[in-house]
Short mmCIF file of C-alpha atoms and ligand atoms in Angstrom, two decimals:
data_model
loop_
_atom_site.label_atom_id
_atom_site.label_comp_id
_atom_site.label_asym_id
_atom_site.label_seq_id
_atom_site.Cartn_x
_atom_site.Cartn_y
_atom_site.Cartn_z
CA MET A 1 53.23 6.60 -103.18
CA LYS A 2 49.93 5.10 -102.03
CA THR A 3 46.58 6.36 -103.27
CA ILE A 4 43.74 6.64 -100.77
CA LEU A 5 40.11 7.21 -101.71
CA ILE A 6 38.25 9.16 -99.04
CA THR A 7 34.49 9.34 -99.60
CA GLY A 8 32.38 12.13 -98.11
CA GLY A 9 35.45 14.30 -97.66
CA ALA A 10 33.55 17.55 -98.23
CA GLY A 11 31.26 16.85 -95.27
CA PHE A 12 31.74 17.58 -91.59
CA ILE A 13 33.98 14.75 -90.33
CA GLY A 14 35.33 13.92 -93.78
CA SER A 15 36.77 17.42 -94.27
CA HIS A 16 38.74 17.15 -91.01
CA VAL A 17 40.01 13.70 -92.05
CA VAL A 18 40.98 14.83 -95.58
CA ARG A 19 42.78 17.93 -94.26
CA ARG A 20 44.66 15.87 -91.67
CA PHE A 21 45.77 13.22 -94.18
CA VAL A 22 46.77 15.72 -96.90
CA GLU A 23 48.82 17.83 -94.46
CA LYS A 24 50.34 15.04 -92.39
CA TYR A 25 51.10 12.50 -95.12
CA PRO A 26 52.59 14.22 -98.21
CA ARG A 27 53.49 10.76 -99.55
CA LEU A 28 49.84 9.67 -99.60
CA GLN A 29 47.83 10.71 -102.65
CA ILE A 30 44.36 11.64 -101.36
CA ILE A 31 41.36 11.53 -103.68
CA ASN A 32 38.22 12.98 -102.18
CA LEU A 33 35.00 11.65 -103.72
CA ASP A 34 31.88 13.54 -102.74
CA ALA A 35 28.47 14.13 -104.33
CA LEU A 36 28.28 17.60 -102.72
CA THR A 37 24.81 17.12 -101.29
CA TYR A 38 23.45 19.86 -99.03
CA ALA A 39 25.95 18.59 -96.39
CA GLY A 40 29.06 18.68 -98.58
CA ASN A 41 30.91 21.93 -99.03
CA LEU A 42 34.29 22.50 -100.67
CA GLU A 43 34.83 25.67 -98.63
CA ASN A 44 35.64 23.20 -95.82
CA LEU A 45 38.78 22.24 -97.76
CA GLU A 46 39.96 25.64 -99.00
CA SER A 47 43.29 25.41 -97.13
CA ILE A 48 44.39 22.25 -98.99
CA HIS A 49 42.68 22.81 -102.34
CA ASP A 50 46.00 23.33 -104.19
CA ALA A 51 48.06 20.68 -102.38
CA ASP A 52 50.05 18.39 -104.71
CA ASN A 53 48.82 15.23 -103.00
CA TYR A 54 45.10 16.15 -103.12
CA SER A 55 42.40 15.97 -105.75
CA PHE A 56 38.63 16.19 -105.72
CA VAL A 57 36.15 14.15 -107.74
CA LYS A 58 32.47 15.00 -107.76
CA GLY A 59 30.40 11.82 -107.92
CA ASP A 60 27.72 9.67 -106.38
CA ILE A 61 28.47 6.37 -104.63
CA THR A 62 24.99 5.10 -105.54
CA ASP A 63 26.13 4.90 -109.20
CA PRO A 64 27.98 1.56 -109.64
CA GLU A 65 29.30 2.30 -113.17
CA PHE A 66 30.78 5.58 -112.03
CA ILE A 67 32.48 3.92 -109.03
CA ASP A 68 33.79 1.16 -111.26
CA GLU A 69 35.31 3.67 -113.68
CA LEU A 70 36.91 5.54 -110.81
CA PHE A 71 38.60 2.31 -109.72
CA ILE A 72 39.77 1.71 -113.31
CA ASP A 73 41.26 5.23 -113.47
CA HIS A 74 42.95 5.14 -110.03
CA PRO A 75 45.01 2.40 -108.40
CA PHE A 76 43.49 2.82 -104.94
CA ASP A 77 45.37 1.14 -102.12
CA ALA A 78 42.72 1.92 -99.54
CA VAL A 79 39.28 3.43 -99.05
CA ILE A 80 38.20 5.47 -96.02
CA HIS A 81 34.44 5.56 -96.37
CA LEU A 82 32.59 8.45 -94.73
CA ALA A 83 30.02 9.42 -97.40
CA ALA A 84 26.55 9.01 -95.96
CA GLU A 85 23.21 10.57 -95.28
CA SER A 86 23.81 11.39 -91.64
CA HIS A 87 20.86 13.11 -89.98
CA VAL A 88 18.27 11.12 -88.01
CA ASP A 89 15.46 13.67 -88.53
CA ARG A 90 15.92 13.54 -92.31
CA SER A 91 15.90 9.73 -92.17
CA ILE A 92 12.49 9.84 -90.51
CA LYS A 93 11.15 11.96 -93.39
CA ASP A 94 12.91 10.12 -96.27
CA PRO A 95 14.28 6.69 -95.29
CA LEU A 96 14.85 5.60 -98.91
CA ALA A 97 17.56 8.21 -99.45
CA PHE A 98 19.40 6.64 -96.50
CA VAL A 99 19.10 3.11 -97.90
CA ARG A 100 20.35 4.32 -101.28
CA THR A 101 23.47 6.10 -100.06
CA ASN A 102 24.31 4.26 -96.85
CA VAL A 103 23.48 0.69 -97.90
CA ILE A 104 23.67 0.54 -101.71
CA GLY A 105 26.44 3.16 -101.92
CA THR A 106 28.55 1.19 -99.43
CA MET A 107 27.90 -2.04 -101.32
CA ASN A 108 28.96 -0.43 -104.62
CA LEU A 109 32.29 0.56 -103.05
CA LEU A 110 32.77 -2.92 -101.56
CA ASN A 111 32.05 -4.51 -104.95
CA SER A 112 34.60 -2.29 -106.69
CA CYS A 113 37.26 -3.11 -104.08
CA ARG A 114 36.52 -6.83 -104.44
CA ASP A 115 36.54 -6.70 -108.25
CA HIS A 116 39.53 -4.39 -108.82
CA TRP A 117 41.95 -5.45 -106.12
CA ALA A 118 43.79 -8.35 -107.79
CA SER A 119 45.60 -9.00 -104.51
CA TYR A 120 44.42 -7.87 -101.07
CA GLU A 121 48.03 -7.45 -99.89
CA GLY A 122 48.41 -3.97 -98.36
CA LYS A 123 44.79 -3.03 -99.16
CA LEU A 124 42.16 -1.77 -96.70
CA PHE A 125 38.48 -0.80 -96.74
CA TYR A 126 37.89 1.36 -93.64
CA HIS A 127 34.21 1.94 -92.88
CA ILE A 128 33.25 4.85 -90.61
CA SER A 129 30.13 4.14 -88.59
CA THR A 130 28.14 5.27 -85.61
CA ASP A 131 27.36 4.08 -82.08
CA GLU A 132 23.66 4.47 -82.98
CA VAL A 133 23.74 0.95 -84.52
CA TYR A 134 23.70 -0.42 -80.96
CA GLY A 135 20.31 1.16 -80.21
CA SER A 136 19.42 2.98 -77.02
CA LEU A 137 20.78 2.58 -73.48
CA GLY A 138 18.88 3.05 -70.21
CA GLU A 139 20.40 5.01 -67.32
CA GLU A 140 23.27 2.52 -66.93
CA GLY A 141 25.77 0.71 -69.15
CA LEU A 142 28.01 1.45 -72.11
CA PHE A 143 28.17 0.19 -75.70
CA THR A 144 31.12 -2.17 -76.25
CA GLU A 145 32.32 -3.71 -79.52
CA SER A 146 30.35 -6.86 -78.65
CA THR A 147 27.03 -5.14 -77.86
CA SER A 148 24.32 -6.61 -80.13
CA TYR A 149 23.07 -4.40 -82.91
CA ASP A 150 19.59 -2.97 -82.23
CA PRO A 151 19.20 0.10 -84.45
CA LYS A 152 16.02 2.11 -83.89
CA SER A 153 15.93 4.91 -86.49
CA PRO A 154 16.01 4.61 -90.29
CA TYR A 155 19.45 6.30 -90.14
CA SER A 156 20.90 3.83 -87.65
CA ALA A 157 19.23 0.88 -89.41
CA SER A 158 20.88 1.92 -92.70
CA LYS A 159 24.28 2.29 -90.99
CA ALA A 160 23.82 -1.09 -89.27
CA ALA A 161 23.03 -2.66 -92.66
CA SER A 162 26.19 -1.14 -94.13
CA ASP A 163 28.31 -2.41 -91.20
CA HIS A 164 26.87 -5.91 -91.73
CA LEU A 165 27.72 -5.76 -95.45
CA VAL A 166 31.29 -4.71 -94.68
CA ARG A 167 31.70 -7.68 -92.29
CA ALA A 168 29.99 -9.99 -94.80
CA TYR A 169 32.48 -8.99 -97.53
CA HIS A 170 35.33 -9.68 -95.10
CA ASN A 171 33.89 -13.06 -94.19
CA THR A 172 32.80 -14.10 -97.70
CA TYR A 173 35.43 -12.62 -100.00
CA GLY A 174 38.25 -12.07 -97.52
CA LEU A 175 38.19 -8.30 -98.17
CA PRO A 176 40.51 -6.56 -95.66
CA VAL A 177 38.22 -4.27 -93.66
CA VAL A 178 38.13 -2.34 -90.43
CA ILE A 179 35.14 -0.56 -88.86
CA SER A 180 34.86 2.14 -86.21
CA ASN A 181 31.67 3.16 -84.43
CA CYS A 182 31.83 6.65 -82.96
CA SER A 183 29.66 8.76 -80.69
CA ASN A 184 28.22 12.23 -81.52
CA ASN A 185 30.80 14.60 -83.02
CA TYR A 186 30.84 18.38 -82.67
CA GLY A 187 33.14 21.11 -83.95
CA PRO A 188 33.78 23.41 -86.93
CA ASN A 189 32.17 22.67 -90.33
CA GLN A 190 29.12 20.77 -89.06
CA PHE A 191 25.97 21.53 -91.01
CA PRO A 192 23.61 23.56 -88.80
CA GLU A 193 20.87 20.94 -88.67
CA LYS A 194 22.58 18.95 -85.88
CA LEU A 195 21.95 20.06 -82.30
CA ILE A 196 25.06 22.12 -81.48
CA PRO A 197 25.52 24.16 -84.70
CA LEU A 198 21.75 24.56 -85.03
CA ALA A 199 21.58 26.05 -81.53
CA ILE A 200 24.61 28.31 -82.16
CA ASN A 201 23.07 29.58 -85.41
CA ASN A 202 19.68 30.18 -83.80
CA ILE A 203 21.13 32.00 -80.79
CA ARG A 204 23.21 34.17 -83.13
CA ASN A 205 20.01 35.05 -85.03
CA ASN A 206 17.87 35.44 -81.88
CA LYS A 207 15.71 32.50 -82.93
CA THR A 208 14.25 29.88 -80.58
CA ILE A 209 16.32 26.78 -79.70
CA PRO A 210 14.08 23.73 -80.24
CA VAL A 211 14.68 21.11 -77.51
CA TYR A 212 12.94 17.82 -78.26
CA GLY A 213 10.70 16.42 -75.51
CA LYS A 214 11.99 17.35 -72.04
CA GLY A 215 15.62 17.56 -73.15
CA GLU A 216 16.48 14.52 -71.03
CA ASN A 217 18.07 12.43 -73.79
CA ILE A 218 21.78 11.83 -73.32
CA ARG A 219 24.55 11.83 -75.93
CA ASP A 220 28.32 11.28 -75.61
CA TRP A 221 30.09 14.14 -77.41
CA LEU A 222 33.51 13.98 -79.07
CA PHE A 223 35.41 16.89 -80.63
CA VAL A 224 35.69 16.21 -84.37
CA GLU A 225 39.48 16.62 -84.50
CA ASP A 226 39.83 13.90 -81.86
CA HIS A 227 37.71 11.67 -84.12
CA ALA A 228 40.02 12.48 -87.06
CA VAL A 229 43.01 11.44 -84.92
CA ALA A 230 41.20 8.18 -84.02
CA ILE A 231 40.51 7.50 -87.72
CA ASP A 232 44.18 8.16 -88.57
CA THR A 233 45.26 5.81 -85.75
CA ILE A 234 42.87 3.02 -86.74
CA PHE A 235 43.74 3.40 -90.42
CA HIS A 236 47.46 3.00 -89.74
CA HIS A 237 47.49 0.63 -86.75
CA GLY A 238 44.05 -1.03 -86.46
CA GLN A 239 43.80 -4.78 -86.86
CA THR A 240 42.15 -5.97 -90.07
CA GLY A 241 38.72 -7.51 -89.53
CA LYS A 242 38.24 -5.71 -86.19
CA THR A 243 35.84 -3.08 -84.88
CA TYR A 244 36.81 -0.14 -82.67
CA ASN A 245 34.40 1.96 -80.60
CA VAL A 246 35.36 5.63 -80.36
CA GLY A 247 33.83 7.90 -77.71
CA GLY A 248 34.38 11.08 -75.75
CA LYS A 249 33.71 9.87 -72.16
CA ASN A 250 31.58 12.97 -72.15
CA GLU A 251 27.88 12.36 -71.54
CA TRP A 252 25.50 15.30 -71.50
CA LYS A 253 21.75 15.59 -71.12
CA ASN A 254 20.59 17.72 -74.05
CA ILE A 255 19.09 20.40 -71.80
CA ASP A 256 22.26 20.72 -69.70
CA LEU A 257 24.38 20.95 -72.83
CA ILE A 258 22.14 23.65 -74.31
CA LYS A 259 22.25 25.65 -71.05
CA LEU A 260 26.06 25.47 -71.05
CA LEU A 261 26.10 26.56 -74.70
CA CYS A 262 23.77 29.47 -73.86
CA ARG A 263 26.19 30.66 -71.17
CA VAL A 264 29.14 30.48 -73.61
CA MET A 265 27.15 32.35 -76.28
CA ASP A 266 26.10 35.11 -73.85
CA LYS A 267 29.75 35.63 -72.95
CA LYS A 268 30.97 35.60 -76.57
CA LEU A 269 28.20 37.90 -77.81
CA ASN A 270 28.52 40.24 -74.80
CA ARG A 271 24.91 39.62 -73.87
CA GLU A 272 23.44 39.78 -70.36
CA PRO A 273 23.80 36.38 -68.63
CA GLY A 274 20.52 34.48 -69.14
CA THR A 275 19.67 36.11 -72.50
CA SER A 276 20.22 33.04 -74.68
CA GLU A 277 18.48 30.65 -72.25
CA LYS A 278 15.26 32.57 -72.86
CA LEU A 279 15.35 31.20 -76.43
CA ILE A 280 15.02 27.56 -75.23
CA THR A 281 11.70 26.14 -76.43
CA PHE A 282 10.54 22.60 -75.66
CA VAL A 283 9.00 21.08 -78.79
CA LYS A 284 7.35 17.80 -79.79
CA ASP A 285 9.70 14.88 -79.26
CA ARG A 286 11.44 13.11 -82.17
CA ALA A 287 9.63 9.88 -83.15
CA GLY A 288 11.39 6.87 -81.59
CA HIS A 289 13.93 9.17 -79.88
CA ASP A 290 16.82 7.07 -78.47
CA LEU A 291 17.25 7.88 -74.78
CA ARG A 292 20.97 7.48 -74.24
CA TYR A 293 24.17 6.67 -76.13
CA ALA A 294 27.45 6.05 -74.29
CA ILE A 295 30.62 4.38 -75.49
CA ASP A 296 33.15 2.15 -73.82
CA SER A 297 36.28 3.07 -75.77
CA SER A 298 38.72 1.05 -73.64
CA LYS A 299 39.68 -1.21 -76.59
CA ILE A 300 41.06 1.61 -78.77
CA GLU A 301 42.69 3.14 -75.70
CA LYS A 302 44.42 -0.12 -74.68
CA ASP A 303 45.23 -1.52 -78.11
CA LEU A 304 46.07 1.65 -80.05
CA GLY A 305 46.79 4.25 -77.35
CA TRP A 306 44.14 6.72 -78.56
CA GLU A 307 42.09 8.84 -76.18
CA PRO A 308 40.18 12.11 -76.48
CA SER A 309 42.42 15.13 -75.96
CA VAL A 310 39.98 18.04 -75.89
CA ASN A 311 37.75 18.57 -72.85
CA PHE A 312 34.17 19.55 -73.59
CA GLU A 313 34.25 23.10 -72.24
CA GLN A 314 37.35 23.88 -74.37
CA GLY A 315 35.94 22.09 -77.43
CA LEU A 316 32.62 23.89 -77.15
CA GLU A 317 34.32 27.27 -76.84
CA LYS A 318 36.53 26.53 -79.89
CA THR A 319 33.40 25.50 -81.79
CA VAL A 320 31.46 28.64 -80.86
CA ASP A 321 34.47 30.82 -81.79
CA TRP A 322 34.71 29.09 -85.18
CA TYR A 323 31.01 29.60 -86.02
CA LEU A 324 31.07 33.24 -84.91
CA GLU A 325 34.21 33.91 -86.98
CA ASN A 326 32.74 32.08 -89.99
CA SER A 327 29.32 33.64 -90.31
CA LYS A 328 29.84 33.75 -94.10
CA TRP A 329 30.19 29.94 -94.11
CA LEU A 330 27.01 29.65 -92.02
CA ASN A 331 25.13 31.99 -94.32
CA ASN A 332 26.41 30.14 -97.40
CA VAL A 333 25.49 26.64 -96.24
CA THR A 334 22.07 27.73 -95.11
CA SER A 335 21.36 29.48 -98.43
CA GLY A 336 22.81 26.83 -100.77
CA ALA A 337 25.41 29.31 -102.05
CA TYR A 338 28.21 26.73 -101.82
CA SER A 339 27.13 25.25 -105.17
CA SER A 340 28.22 28.46 -106.86
CA TYR A 341 31.49 28.19 -104.92
CA TYR A 342 31.97 24.77 -106.55
CA ASP A 343 31.27 26.28 -109.99
CA LYS A 344 33.83 29.00 -109.32
CA MET A 345 36.52 26.56 -108.18
CA TYR A 346 35.97 23.85 -110.77
CA GLY A 347 34.34 25.72 -113.65
CA ASN A 348 31.24 23.53 -114.00
P1 NAD B 401 27.87 14.86 -93.28
O1 NAD B 401 26.42 14.70 -93.56
O2 NAD B 401 28.38 16.14 -92.72
O3 NAD B 401 28.72 14.57 -94.60
C1 NAD B 401 28.41 13.53 -95.48
C2 NAD B 401 29.16 13.76 -96.78
O4 NAD B 401 28.84 12.69 -97.67
C3 NAD B 401 28.77 15.07 -97.47
O5 NAD B 401 29.92 15.74 -97.93
C4 NAD B 401 27.92 14.59 -98.65
O6 NAD B 401 27.99 15.46 -99.78
C5 NAD B 401 28.52 13.23 -98.95
N1 NAD B 401 27.55 12.34 -99.60
C6 NAD B 401 26.28 12.09 -99.21
N2 NAD B 401 25.69 11.24 -100.07
C7 NAD B 401 26.62 10.92 -101.00
C8 NAD B 401 26.62 10.08 -102.14
N3 NAD B 401 25.53 9.40 -102.50
N4 NAD B 401 27.76 9.96 -102.87
C9 NAD B 401 28.89 10.66 -102.51
N5 NAD B 401 28.93 11.50 -101.44
C10 NAD B 401 27.81 11.62 -100.69
O7 NAD B 401 28.23 13.62 -92.33
P2 NAD B 401 29.27 13.54 -91.12
O8 NAD B 401 28.59 13.98 -89.89
O9 NAD B 401 30.54 14.14 -91.54
O10 NAD B 401 29.43 11.96 -91.03
C11 NAD B 401 30.43 11.28 -91.80
C12 NAD B 401 30.35 9.79 -91.49
O11 NAD B 401 30.57 9.57 -90.11
C13 NAD B 401 29.00 9.17 -91.81
O12 NAD B 401 29.21 7.88 -92.35
C14 NAD B 401 28.31 9.10 -90.46
O13 NAD B 401 27.39 8.03 -90.42
C15 NAD B 401 29.49 8.85 -89.55
N6 NAD B 401 29.33 9.33 -88.17
C16 NAD B 401 28.92 10.61 -87.92
C17 NAD B 401 28.84 11.05 -86.60
C18 NAD B 401 28.42 12.47 -86.27
O14 NAD B 401 28.25 12.79 -85.10
N7 NAD B 401 28.30 13.37 -87.23
C19 NAD B 401 29.15 10.19 -85.55
C20 NAD B 401 29.57 8.89 -85.85
C21 NAD B 401 29.66 8.47 -87.17
P1 TYD B 402 21.46 15.34 -83.40
O1 TYD B 402 22.48 16.42 -83.39
O2 TYD B 402 20.42 15.33 -84.47
O3 TYD B 402 22.25 13.95 -83.38
P2 TYD B 402 21.71 12.44 -83.10
O4 TYD B 402 20.25 12.41 -83.30
O5 TYD B 402 22.42 11.66 -84.18
O6 TYD B 402 22.15 12.09 -81.73
O7 TYD B 402 20.69 15.36 -82.01
C1 TYD B 402 21.39 15.28 -80.77
C2 TYD B 402 20.36 15.25 -79.67
O8 TYD B 402 19.68 16.52 -79.63
C3 TYD B 402 19.26 14.22 -79.89
O9 TYD B 402 18.87 13.70 -78.63
C4 TYD B 402 18.12 15.01 -80.50
C5 TYD B 402 18.27 16.37 -79.85
N1 TYD B 402 17.86 17.54 -80.67
C6 TYD B 402 17.03 18.51 -80.12
O10 TYD B 402 16.62 18.41 -78.96
N2 TYD B 402 16.71 19.59 -80.90
C7 TYD B 402 17.16 19.73 -82.18
O11 TYD B 402 16.79 20.73 -82.87
C8 TYD B 402 18.01 18.72 -82.73
C9 TYD B 402 18.51 18.83 -84.14
C10 TYD B 402 18.34 17.65 -81.93
#
């Protein structure tokens, strides 16, 4: 039985990855390491909490002694590293927190893999990253795996630094690594500070929907479960030392996306068509706001046979349904009540 360390498994994407691995691979022992910051929530993992092949460890990847002890206690065969500070707006307010977790935290994990893995045979450090490391596109073009790094925000700069460290450990120490850079994810369990869940939550509460600038920035959106499938595919079949871009082939201008979401919300909440759109409010633009992200994911499609399976209209409807059916989750994460959930489950 192999033991896999998944970091950040209580967060948005991590919880979908942990659930998928625990349910699909009973012969893999999954250890979820998460600091349970504001973005981490064990309610996301309620359905697998008691599974025989799953355990949770609360801890901080910025603490090298703690990580070292974890590697002494557990014979990890692989690491799937998702723990991160992940929101651009927060990185503008507090860049140091992003350097600590995303850069130093990643380096601590790399050091422990290097120091504890006596042989690299059958081992893998899989680093989950973002397309934002490539910077901002104009109207044309797509990011490929060979696009030069040109990060623009403190968040993307910290992720770029972590990607470089992962490649440096491969090059210098021969550590077996793989990296994937993915576009914007959406779906259940995303903390309502990112555009889609924030807008759903505000519409539900009849609050304004803040659209930065003129709403003309473009993002490529991928349903989170499709990302979890891509991570599973790369983990099992990706080539060591390689990078894979993962995208949704699904570009939307923010304002068009928000208008579509407003129409879905009106329908779901039985409101007059046009009601939610009245909540759209154009606000001051984000500092250094990247204009456009778009991914060329032909490499993962050709080499590994992965492609997105959920079309955006279906994915958005599933997402809206999930948030409306899980208003308790929304209320909990916005009030910080999930920390008492942790106390209840783990008695701390
Ligand atoms: P998230 O913010 O929802 O979750 C991050 C998780 O990491 C949380 O559970 C948090 O508690 C944990 N964490 C934070 N700091 C920690 C620390 N110091 N020690 C241990 N755990 C810590 O993030 P997400 O959106 O799920 O993103 C997961 C990964 O995927 C990140 O590396 C992110 O850069 C990357 N990514 C995200 C997107 C996206 O659209 N959300 C797209 C591409 C790549
Ligand atoms: P976000 O979800 O923060 O992801 P990222 O910055 O990593 O792409 O933002 C998605 C897009 O939506 C981005 O162009 C910024 C914009 N945005 C708004 O217009 N209003 C908001 O309240 C938020 C959070 C984002």
